[in-house]
Short mmCIF file of C-alpha atoms in Angstrom, two decimals:
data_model
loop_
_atom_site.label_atom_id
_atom_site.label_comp_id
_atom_site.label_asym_id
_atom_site.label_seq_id
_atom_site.Cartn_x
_atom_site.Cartn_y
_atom_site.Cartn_z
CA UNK A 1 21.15 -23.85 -11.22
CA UNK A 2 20.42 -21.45 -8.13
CA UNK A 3 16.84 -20.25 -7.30
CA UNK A 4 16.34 -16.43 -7.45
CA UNK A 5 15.86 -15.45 -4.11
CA UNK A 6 12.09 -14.51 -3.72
CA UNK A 7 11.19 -11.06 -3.29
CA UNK A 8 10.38 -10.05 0.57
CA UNK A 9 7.32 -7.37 0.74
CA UNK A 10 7.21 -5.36 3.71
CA UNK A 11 4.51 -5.83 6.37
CA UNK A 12 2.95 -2.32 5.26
CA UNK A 13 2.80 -3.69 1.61
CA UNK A 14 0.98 -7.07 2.58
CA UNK A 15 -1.86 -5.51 4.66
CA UNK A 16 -2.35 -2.73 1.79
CA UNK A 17 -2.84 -4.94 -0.82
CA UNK A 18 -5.05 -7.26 0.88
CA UNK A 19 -7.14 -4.49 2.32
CA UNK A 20 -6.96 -2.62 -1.08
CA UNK A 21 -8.13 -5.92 -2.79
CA UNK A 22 -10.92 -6.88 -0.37
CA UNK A 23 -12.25 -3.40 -0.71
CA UNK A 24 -12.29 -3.68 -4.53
CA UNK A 25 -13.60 -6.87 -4.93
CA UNK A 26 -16.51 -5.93 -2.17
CA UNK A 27 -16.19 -2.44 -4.45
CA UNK A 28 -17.06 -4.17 -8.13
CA UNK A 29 -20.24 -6.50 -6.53
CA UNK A 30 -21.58 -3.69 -4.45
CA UNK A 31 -21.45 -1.07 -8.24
CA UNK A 32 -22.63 -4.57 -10.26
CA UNK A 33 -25.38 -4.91 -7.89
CA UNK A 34 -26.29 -0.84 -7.62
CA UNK A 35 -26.14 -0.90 -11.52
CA UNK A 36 -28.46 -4.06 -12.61
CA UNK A 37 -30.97 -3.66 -9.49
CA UNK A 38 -31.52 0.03 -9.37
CA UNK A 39 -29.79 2.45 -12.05
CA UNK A 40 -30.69 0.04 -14.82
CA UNK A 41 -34.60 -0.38 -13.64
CA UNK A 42 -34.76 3.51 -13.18
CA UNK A 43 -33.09 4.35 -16.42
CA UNK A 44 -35.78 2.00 -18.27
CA UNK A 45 -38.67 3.55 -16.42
CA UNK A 46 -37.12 6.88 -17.03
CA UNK A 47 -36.82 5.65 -20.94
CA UNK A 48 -40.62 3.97 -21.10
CA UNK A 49 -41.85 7.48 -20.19
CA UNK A 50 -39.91 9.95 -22.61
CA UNK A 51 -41.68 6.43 -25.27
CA UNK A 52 -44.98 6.87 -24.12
CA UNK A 53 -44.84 11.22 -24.32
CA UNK A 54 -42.99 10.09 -27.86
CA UNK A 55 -46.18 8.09 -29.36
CA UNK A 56 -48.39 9.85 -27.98
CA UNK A 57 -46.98 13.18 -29.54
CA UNK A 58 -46.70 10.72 -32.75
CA UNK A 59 -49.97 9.77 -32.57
CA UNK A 60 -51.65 13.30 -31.70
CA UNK A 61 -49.73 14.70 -34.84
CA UNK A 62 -51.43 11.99 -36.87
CA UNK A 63 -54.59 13.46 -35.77
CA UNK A 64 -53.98 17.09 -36.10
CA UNK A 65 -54.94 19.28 -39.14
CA UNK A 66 -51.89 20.69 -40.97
CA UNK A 67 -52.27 24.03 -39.61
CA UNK A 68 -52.76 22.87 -35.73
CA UNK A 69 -49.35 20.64 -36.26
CA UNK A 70 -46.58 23.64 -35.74
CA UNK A 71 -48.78 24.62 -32.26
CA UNK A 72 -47.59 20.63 -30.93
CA UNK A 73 -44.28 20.94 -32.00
CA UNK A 74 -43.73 24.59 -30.21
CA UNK A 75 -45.58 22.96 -27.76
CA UNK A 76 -43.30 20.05 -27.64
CA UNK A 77 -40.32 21.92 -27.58
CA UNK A 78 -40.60 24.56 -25.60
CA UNK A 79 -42.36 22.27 -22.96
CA UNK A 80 -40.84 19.23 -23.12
CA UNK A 81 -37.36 19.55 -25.11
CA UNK A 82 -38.52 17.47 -28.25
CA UNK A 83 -38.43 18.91 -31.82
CA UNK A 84 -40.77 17.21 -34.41
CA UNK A 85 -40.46 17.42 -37.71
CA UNK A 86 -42.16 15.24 -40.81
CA UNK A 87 -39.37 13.87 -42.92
CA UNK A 88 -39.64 12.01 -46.68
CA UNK A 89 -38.25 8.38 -45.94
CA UNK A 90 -37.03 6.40 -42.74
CA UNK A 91 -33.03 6.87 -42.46
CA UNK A 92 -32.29 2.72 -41.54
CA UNK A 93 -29.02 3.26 -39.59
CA UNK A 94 -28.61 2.99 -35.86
CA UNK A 95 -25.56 5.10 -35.04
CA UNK A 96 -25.44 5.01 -30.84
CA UNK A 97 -24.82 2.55 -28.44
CA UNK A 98 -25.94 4.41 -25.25
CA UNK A 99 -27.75 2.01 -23.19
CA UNK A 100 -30.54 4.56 -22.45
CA UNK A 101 -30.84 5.12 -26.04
CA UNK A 102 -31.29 1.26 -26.27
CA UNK A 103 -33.53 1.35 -23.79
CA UNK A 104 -35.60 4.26 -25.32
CA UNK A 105 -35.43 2.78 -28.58
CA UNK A 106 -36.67 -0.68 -26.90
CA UNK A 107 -39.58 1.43 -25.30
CA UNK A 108 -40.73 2.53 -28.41
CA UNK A 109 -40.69 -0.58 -30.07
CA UNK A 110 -43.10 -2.18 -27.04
CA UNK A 111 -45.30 0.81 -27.33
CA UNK A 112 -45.78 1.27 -31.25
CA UNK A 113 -48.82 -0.59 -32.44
CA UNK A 114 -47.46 -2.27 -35.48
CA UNK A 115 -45.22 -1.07 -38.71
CA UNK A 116 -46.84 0.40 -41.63
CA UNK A 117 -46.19 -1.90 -45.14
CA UNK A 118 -43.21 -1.53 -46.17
CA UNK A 119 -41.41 0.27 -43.85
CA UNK A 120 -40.16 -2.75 -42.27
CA UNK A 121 -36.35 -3.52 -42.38
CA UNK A 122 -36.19 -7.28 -43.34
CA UNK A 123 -32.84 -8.25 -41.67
CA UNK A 124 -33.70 -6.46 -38.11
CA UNK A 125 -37.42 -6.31 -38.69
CA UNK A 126 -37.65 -2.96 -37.05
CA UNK A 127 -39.13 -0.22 -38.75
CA UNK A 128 -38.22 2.50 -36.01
CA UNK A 129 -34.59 3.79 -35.82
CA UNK A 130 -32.50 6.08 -33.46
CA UNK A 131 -28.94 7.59 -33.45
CA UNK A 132 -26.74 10.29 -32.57
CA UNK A 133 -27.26 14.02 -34.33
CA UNK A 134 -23.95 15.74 -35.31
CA UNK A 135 -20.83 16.88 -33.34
CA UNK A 136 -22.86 15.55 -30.26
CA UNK A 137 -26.00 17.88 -30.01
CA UNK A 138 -28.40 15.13 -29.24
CA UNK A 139 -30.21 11.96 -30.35
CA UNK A 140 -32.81 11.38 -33.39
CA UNK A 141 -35.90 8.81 -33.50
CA UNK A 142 -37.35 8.15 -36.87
CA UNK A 143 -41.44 6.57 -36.14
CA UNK A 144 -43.48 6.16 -39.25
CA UNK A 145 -47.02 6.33 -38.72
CA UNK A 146 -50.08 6.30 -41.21
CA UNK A 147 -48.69 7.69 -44.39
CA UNK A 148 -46.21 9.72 -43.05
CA UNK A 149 -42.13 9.22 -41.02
CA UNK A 150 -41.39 11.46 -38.09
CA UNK A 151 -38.67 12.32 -36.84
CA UNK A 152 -37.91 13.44 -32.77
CA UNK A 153 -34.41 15.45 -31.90
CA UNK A 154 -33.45 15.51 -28.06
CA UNK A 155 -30.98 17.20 -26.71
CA UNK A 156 -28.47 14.75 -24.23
CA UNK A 157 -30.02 16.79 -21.05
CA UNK A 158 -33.04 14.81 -21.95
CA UNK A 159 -31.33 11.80 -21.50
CA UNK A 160 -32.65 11.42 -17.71
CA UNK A 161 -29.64 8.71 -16.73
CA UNK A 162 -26.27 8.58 -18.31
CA UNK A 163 -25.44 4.63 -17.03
CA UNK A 164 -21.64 4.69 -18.49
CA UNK A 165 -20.82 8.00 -17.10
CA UNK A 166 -22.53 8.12 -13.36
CA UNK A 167 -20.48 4.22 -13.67
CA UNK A 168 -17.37 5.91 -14.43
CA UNK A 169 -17.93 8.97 -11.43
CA UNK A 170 -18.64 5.93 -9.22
CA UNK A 171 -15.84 3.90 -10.08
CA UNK A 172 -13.20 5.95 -10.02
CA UNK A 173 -14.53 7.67 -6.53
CA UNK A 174 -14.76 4.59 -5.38
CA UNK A 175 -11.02 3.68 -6.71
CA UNK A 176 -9.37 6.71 -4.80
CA UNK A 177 -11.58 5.86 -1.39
CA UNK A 178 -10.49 2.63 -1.68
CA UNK A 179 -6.70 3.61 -2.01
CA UNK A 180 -6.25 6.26 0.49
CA UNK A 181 -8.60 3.94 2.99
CA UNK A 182 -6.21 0.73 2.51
CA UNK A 183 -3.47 3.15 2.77
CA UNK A 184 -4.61 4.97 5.97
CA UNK A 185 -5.71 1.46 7.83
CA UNK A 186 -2.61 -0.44 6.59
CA UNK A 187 -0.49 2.44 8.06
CA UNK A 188 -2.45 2.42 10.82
CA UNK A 189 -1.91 -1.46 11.74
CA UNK A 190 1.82 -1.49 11.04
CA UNK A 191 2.78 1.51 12.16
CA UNK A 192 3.47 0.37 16.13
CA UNK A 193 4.95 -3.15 14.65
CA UNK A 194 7.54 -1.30 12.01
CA UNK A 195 8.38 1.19 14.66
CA UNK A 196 9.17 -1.87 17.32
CA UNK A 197 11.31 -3.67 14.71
CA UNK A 198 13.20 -0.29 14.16
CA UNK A 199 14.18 0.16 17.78
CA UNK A 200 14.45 -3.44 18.09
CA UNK A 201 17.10 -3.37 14.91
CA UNK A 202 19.11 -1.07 16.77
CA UNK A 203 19.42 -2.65 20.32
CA UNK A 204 16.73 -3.85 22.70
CA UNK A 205 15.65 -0.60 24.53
CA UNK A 206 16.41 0.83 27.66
CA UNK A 207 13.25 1.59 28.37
CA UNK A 208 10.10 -0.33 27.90
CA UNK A 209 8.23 0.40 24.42
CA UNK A 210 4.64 2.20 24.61
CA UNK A 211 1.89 -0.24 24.55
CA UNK A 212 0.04 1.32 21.56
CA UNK A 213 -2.08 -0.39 18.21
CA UNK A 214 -4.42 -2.99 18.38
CA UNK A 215 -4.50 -5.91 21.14
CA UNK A 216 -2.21 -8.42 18.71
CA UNK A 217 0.75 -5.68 18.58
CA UNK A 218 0.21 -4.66 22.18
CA UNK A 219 0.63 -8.40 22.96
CA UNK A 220 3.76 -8.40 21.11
CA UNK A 221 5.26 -5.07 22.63
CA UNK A 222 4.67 -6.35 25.35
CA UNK A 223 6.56 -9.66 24.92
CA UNK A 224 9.58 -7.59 23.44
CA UNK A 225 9.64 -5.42 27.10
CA UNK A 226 9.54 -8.86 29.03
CA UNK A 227 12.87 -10.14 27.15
CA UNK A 228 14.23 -6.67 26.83
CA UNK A 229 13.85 -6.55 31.12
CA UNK A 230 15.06 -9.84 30.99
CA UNK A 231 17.75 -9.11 28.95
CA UNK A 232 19.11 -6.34 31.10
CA UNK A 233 19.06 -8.65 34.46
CA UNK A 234 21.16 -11.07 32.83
CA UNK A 235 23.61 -8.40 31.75
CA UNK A 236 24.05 -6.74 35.02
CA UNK A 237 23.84 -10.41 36.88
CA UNK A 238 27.42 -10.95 34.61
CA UNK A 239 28.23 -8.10 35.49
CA UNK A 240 28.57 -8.62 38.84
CA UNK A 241 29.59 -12.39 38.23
CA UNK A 242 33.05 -11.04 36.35
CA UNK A 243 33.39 -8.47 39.01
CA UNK A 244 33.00 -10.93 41.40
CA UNK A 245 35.37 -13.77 39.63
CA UNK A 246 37.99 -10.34 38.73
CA UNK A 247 37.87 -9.79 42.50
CA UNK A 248 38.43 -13.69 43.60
CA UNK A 249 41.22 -13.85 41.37
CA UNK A 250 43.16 -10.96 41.55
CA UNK A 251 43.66 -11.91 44.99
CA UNK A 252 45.77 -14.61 44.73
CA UNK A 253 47.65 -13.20 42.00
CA UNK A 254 48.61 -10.46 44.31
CA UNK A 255 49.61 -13.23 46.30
CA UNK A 256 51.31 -14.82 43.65
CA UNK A 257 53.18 -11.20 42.42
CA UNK A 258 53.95 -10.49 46.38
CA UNK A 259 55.56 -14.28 46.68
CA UNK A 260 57.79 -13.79 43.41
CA UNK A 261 59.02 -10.98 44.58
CA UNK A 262 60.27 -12.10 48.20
CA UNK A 263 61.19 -15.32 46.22
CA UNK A 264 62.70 -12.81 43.51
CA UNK A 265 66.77 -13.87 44.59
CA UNK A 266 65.72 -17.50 45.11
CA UNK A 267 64.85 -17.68 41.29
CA UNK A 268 66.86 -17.62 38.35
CA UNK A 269 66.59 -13.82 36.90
CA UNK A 270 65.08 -15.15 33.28
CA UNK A 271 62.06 -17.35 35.31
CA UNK A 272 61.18 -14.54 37.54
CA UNK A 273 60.28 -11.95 34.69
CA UNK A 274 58.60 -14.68 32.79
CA UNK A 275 56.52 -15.36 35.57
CA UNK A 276 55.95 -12.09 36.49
CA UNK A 277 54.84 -11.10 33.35
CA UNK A 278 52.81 -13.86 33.24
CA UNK A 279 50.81 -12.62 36.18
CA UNK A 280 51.34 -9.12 34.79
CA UNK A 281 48.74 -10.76 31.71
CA UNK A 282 46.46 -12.24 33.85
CA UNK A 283 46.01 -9.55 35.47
CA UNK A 284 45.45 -7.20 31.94
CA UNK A 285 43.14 -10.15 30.66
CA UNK A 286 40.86 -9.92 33.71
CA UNK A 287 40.57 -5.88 33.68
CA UNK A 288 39.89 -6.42 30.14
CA UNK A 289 36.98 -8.46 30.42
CA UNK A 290 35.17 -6.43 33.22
CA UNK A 291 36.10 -3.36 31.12
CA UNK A 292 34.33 -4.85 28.50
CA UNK A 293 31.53 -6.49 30.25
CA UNK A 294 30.85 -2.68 32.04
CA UNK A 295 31.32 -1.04 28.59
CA UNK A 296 28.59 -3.24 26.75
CA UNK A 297 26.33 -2.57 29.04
CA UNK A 298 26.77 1.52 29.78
CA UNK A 299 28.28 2.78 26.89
CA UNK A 300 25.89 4.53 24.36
CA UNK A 301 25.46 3.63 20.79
CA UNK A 302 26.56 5.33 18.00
CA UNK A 303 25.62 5.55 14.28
CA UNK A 304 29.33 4.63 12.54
CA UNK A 305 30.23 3.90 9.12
CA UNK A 306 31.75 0.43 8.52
CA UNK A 307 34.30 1.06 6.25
CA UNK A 308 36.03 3.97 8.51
CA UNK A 309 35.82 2.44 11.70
CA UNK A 310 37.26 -1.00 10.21
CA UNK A 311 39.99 0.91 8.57
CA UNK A 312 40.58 2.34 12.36
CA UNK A 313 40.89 -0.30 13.84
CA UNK A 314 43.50 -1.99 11.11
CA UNK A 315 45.58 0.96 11.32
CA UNK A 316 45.44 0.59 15.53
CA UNK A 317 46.63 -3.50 14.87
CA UNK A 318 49.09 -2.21 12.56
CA UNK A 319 50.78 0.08 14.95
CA UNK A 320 50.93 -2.95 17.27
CA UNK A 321 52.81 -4.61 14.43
CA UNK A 322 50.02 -6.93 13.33
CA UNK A 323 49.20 -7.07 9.24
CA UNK A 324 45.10 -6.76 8.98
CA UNK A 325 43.87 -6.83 5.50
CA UNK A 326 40.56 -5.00 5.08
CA UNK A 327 38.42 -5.87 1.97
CA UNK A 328 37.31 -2.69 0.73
CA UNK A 329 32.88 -3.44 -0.02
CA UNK A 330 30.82 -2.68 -2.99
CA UNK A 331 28.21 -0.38 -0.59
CA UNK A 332 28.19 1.62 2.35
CA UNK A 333 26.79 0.29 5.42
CA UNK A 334 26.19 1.88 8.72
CA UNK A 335 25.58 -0.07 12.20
CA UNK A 336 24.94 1.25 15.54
CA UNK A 337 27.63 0.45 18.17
CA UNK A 338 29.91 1.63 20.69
CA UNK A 339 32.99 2.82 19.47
CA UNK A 340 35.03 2.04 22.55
CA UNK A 341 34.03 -1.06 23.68
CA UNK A 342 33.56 -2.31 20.03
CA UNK A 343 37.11 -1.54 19.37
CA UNK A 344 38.59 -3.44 22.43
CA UNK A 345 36.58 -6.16 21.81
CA UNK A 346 38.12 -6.84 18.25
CA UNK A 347 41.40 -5.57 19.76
CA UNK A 348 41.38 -8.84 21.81
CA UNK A 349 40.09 -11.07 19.03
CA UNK A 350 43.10 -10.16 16.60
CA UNK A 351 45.40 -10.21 19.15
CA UNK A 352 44.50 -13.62 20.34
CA UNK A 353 44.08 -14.80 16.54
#
């Protein structure tokens, strides 16, 4: 059974999702440690304070003769947002889960002296309840005090710190900083080395590559322009090696061609033309070479599709009455070459096949 071939992620891809990841995790302690060490504290202070103006208002109502009673609770709204109103019997349901609410309710709790008889709930063993009014307008608070149960309405601007929702604004900011930040610093690391393995994939360049990107990438530009320099010295020393070997030997074959053709009615008529076309190759072979050597080295590169220029060069063996069969491919591909030099070179390989 063959092993899937595992998938190969880009250098981009790495460094983004290692960046992207470190930021996150660094992300989720640095909100865990905002939330429980300074939104949470503030929202309970900011709770133990609307508690304390509740019992005290409680309290003070208590106190007040019947007709002094509406004067707090204009008081109390118009000044601090609270409506108060004396209701028959404690409602017993907790209807809201907002941690500030919670926290509120909590506050209370620690504030209020102690329950009146039988107000107490026996499975919580609270006798002070909160939850949410209607289609969202705000948050109740049922005390009961002395002989009578009242009950505070807030609006949710009262509520000084929404926990779940300033949690949400941060984490989702902080999501889409974190994303375009991995983004923009994993483009901005792998941008010089994709850019060198482009030109690289193409050909070693002509000219050396621009030192650019951190010291690492520099270091390996750098590199690639030693072997690229490199590179080009060895061509041009072959260079002038096969023009130097083409030179050394066409001489004596010119000897060789001159001789055979003084020698020419010495010779049977079938050996001379055998022998001169034998020179006549040598000859063709060693142009060929140079031509080739020269051509791989000067000519310029061209962006060709595969299947076109192979079916070229079958129907150019063809018309030198060699059978080529090209296997048509699934895809297109496209390689950089030159054309000429390209086609001479497989020219010689089939014809020496």
């Amino acid at each position: 059974m063959s092993r899937l071939p595992r998938r190969t992620w880009s250098l981009f891809s790495t460094t983004a999702l290692a960046l992207i990841g470190s930021i996150s995790i660094i992300l989720v302690f640095a909100l865990t440690a905002v939330t429980w060490f300074v939104m949470v504290p503030m929202a309970k202070r900011s709770a133990d304070d609307l508690a304390a103006l509740i019992v005290l208002s409680a309290q003070t109502w208590t106190e007040l003769p019947k007709e002094a009673q509406p004067l707090l609770a204009a008081e109390l709204k118009n000044q601090h947002g609270l409506i108060i109103q004396e209701i028959p019997a404690l409602n017993r349901l907790h209807s809201t889960n907002l941690p500030y609410v919670r926290f509120l309710h909590d506050a209370v709790v620690r504030r209020f002296n102690q329950c009146p008889p039988g107000t107490i709930d026996p499975q919580t063993g609270e006798c002070i309840y909160m939850g949410s009014l209607p289609q969202g307008a705000g948050y109740w608070i049922e005390i009961p005090i002395a002989d009578d149960v009242l009950k505070f309405e807030f609006s949710p601007s009262r509520v000084g710190y929404k926990i779940p929702f300033t949690l949400g604004v941060i984490l989702v900011g902080g999501i889409l900083l974190t994303l375009l930040l991995g983004l923009w610093l994993a483009r901005r690391l792998t941008r010089p080395v994709s850019r060198l393995a482009e030109q690289v994939s193409l050909g070693l360049p002509d000219a050396p590559l621009p030192l650019t990107g951190p010291k690492e990438t520099r270091v390996l530009i750098e590199a690639v322009n030693r072997r690229s320099a490199e590179v080009k010295r060895l061509v041009e020393n072959r260079t002038v090696l096969l023009a130097g070997i083409s030179h050394d030997l066409r001489t004596p074959l010119t000897r060789l061609s001159l001789s055979l053709a003084l020698a020419q009615d010495a010779l049977e008529a079938e050996l001379h033309d055998q022998m001169q076309a034998d020179v006549g190759q040598m000859n063709q072979l060693i142009g060929e070479v140079l031509s080739i050597a020269r051509g791989v080295n000067q000519a310029p590169l061209e962006s060709v599709d595969a299947h076109t220029w192979l079916a070229h060069c079958v129907a150019s063996a063809a018309r030198r009455g060699i059978t080529v069969q090209l296997i048509e491919p699934n895809t297109q591909a496209r390689f950089a070459l030159a054309p000429p030099t390209a086609q001479r070179i497989l020219d010689n390989l089939i014809d020496n096949a």
